[in-house]
Structure formats: C-alpha cells, structure tokens
Coordinates of C-alpha atoms in Angstrom, one line a residue:
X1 CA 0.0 0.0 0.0
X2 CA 3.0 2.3 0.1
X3 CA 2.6 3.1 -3.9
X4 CA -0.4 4.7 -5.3
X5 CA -3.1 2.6 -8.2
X6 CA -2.2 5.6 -11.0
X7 CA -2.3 2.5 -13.7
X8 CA -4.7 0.0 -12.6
X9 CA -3.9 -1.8 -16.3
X10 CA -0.4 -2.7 -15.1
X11 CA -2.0 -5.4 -12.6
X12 CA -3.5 -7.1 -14.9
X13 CA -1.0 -7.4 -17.7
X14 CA 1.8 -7.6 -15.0
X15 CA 4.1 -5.9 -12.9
X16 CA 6.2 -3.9 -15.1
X17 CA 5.1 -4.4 -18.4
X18 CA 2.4 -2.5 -17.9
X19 CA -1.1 -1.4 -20.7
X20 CA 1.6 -0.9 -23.7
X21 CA 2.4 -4.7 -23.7
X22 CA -1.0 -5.6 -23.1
X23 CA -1.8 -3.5 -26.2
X24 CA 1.3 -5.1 -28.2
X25 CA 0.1 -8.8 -27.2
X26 CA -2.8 -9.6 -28.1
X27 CA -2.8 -13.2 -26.1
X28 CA -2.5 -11.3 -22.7
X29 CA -4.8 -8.1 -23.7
X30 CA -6.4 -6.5 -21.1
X31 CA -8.2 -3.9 -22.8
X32 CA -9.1 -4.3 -26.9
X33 CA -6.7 -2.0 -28.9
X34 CA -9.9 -0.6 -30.8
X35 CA -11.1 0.5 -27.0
X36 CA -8.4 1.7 -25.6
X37 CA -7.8 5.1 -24.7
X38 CA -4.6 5.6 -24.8
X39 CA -3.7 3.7 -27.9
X40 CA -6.6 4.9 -30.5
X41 CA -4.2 4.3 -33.5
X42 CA -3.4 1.0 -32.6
X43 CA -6.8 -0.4 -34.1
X44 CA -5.9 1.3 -37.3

C-alpha cells in the first residue's frame, strides 16, 4: 500500500510491463486495442 493505483492496467497485464504490452500482445490483452484510450491508433 506504500505506492499509489495511477495505472490500474499494469496489474492485470503484469508488474512492469504495464497497458503498452497488453496492447502489443494480443494473447494477454487487457483492454481491446480498438477501445483503448490511450492507444486509438493501434486499431488502425
């Protein structure tokens, strides 16, 4: 509890790796790249 939940994405696709590899790999995709909101370009 000593760090604050800024990125609640980087629990799910795992410590470090963070939403940009859950974008990049689609087997361990957390959120859809056509949904995601940090990565809009990613669907197209």
């Amino acid at each position: 509890m000593s760090a604050p939940v800024d990125r609640p994405g980087v629990a799910d696709a795992g410590p470090g790796l963070g939403v940009p590899l859950a974008v990049a790999d689609p087997e361990m995709h957390v959120v859809p790249p056509e949904r995601h909101p940090l990565y809009p370009g990613v669907a197209g």
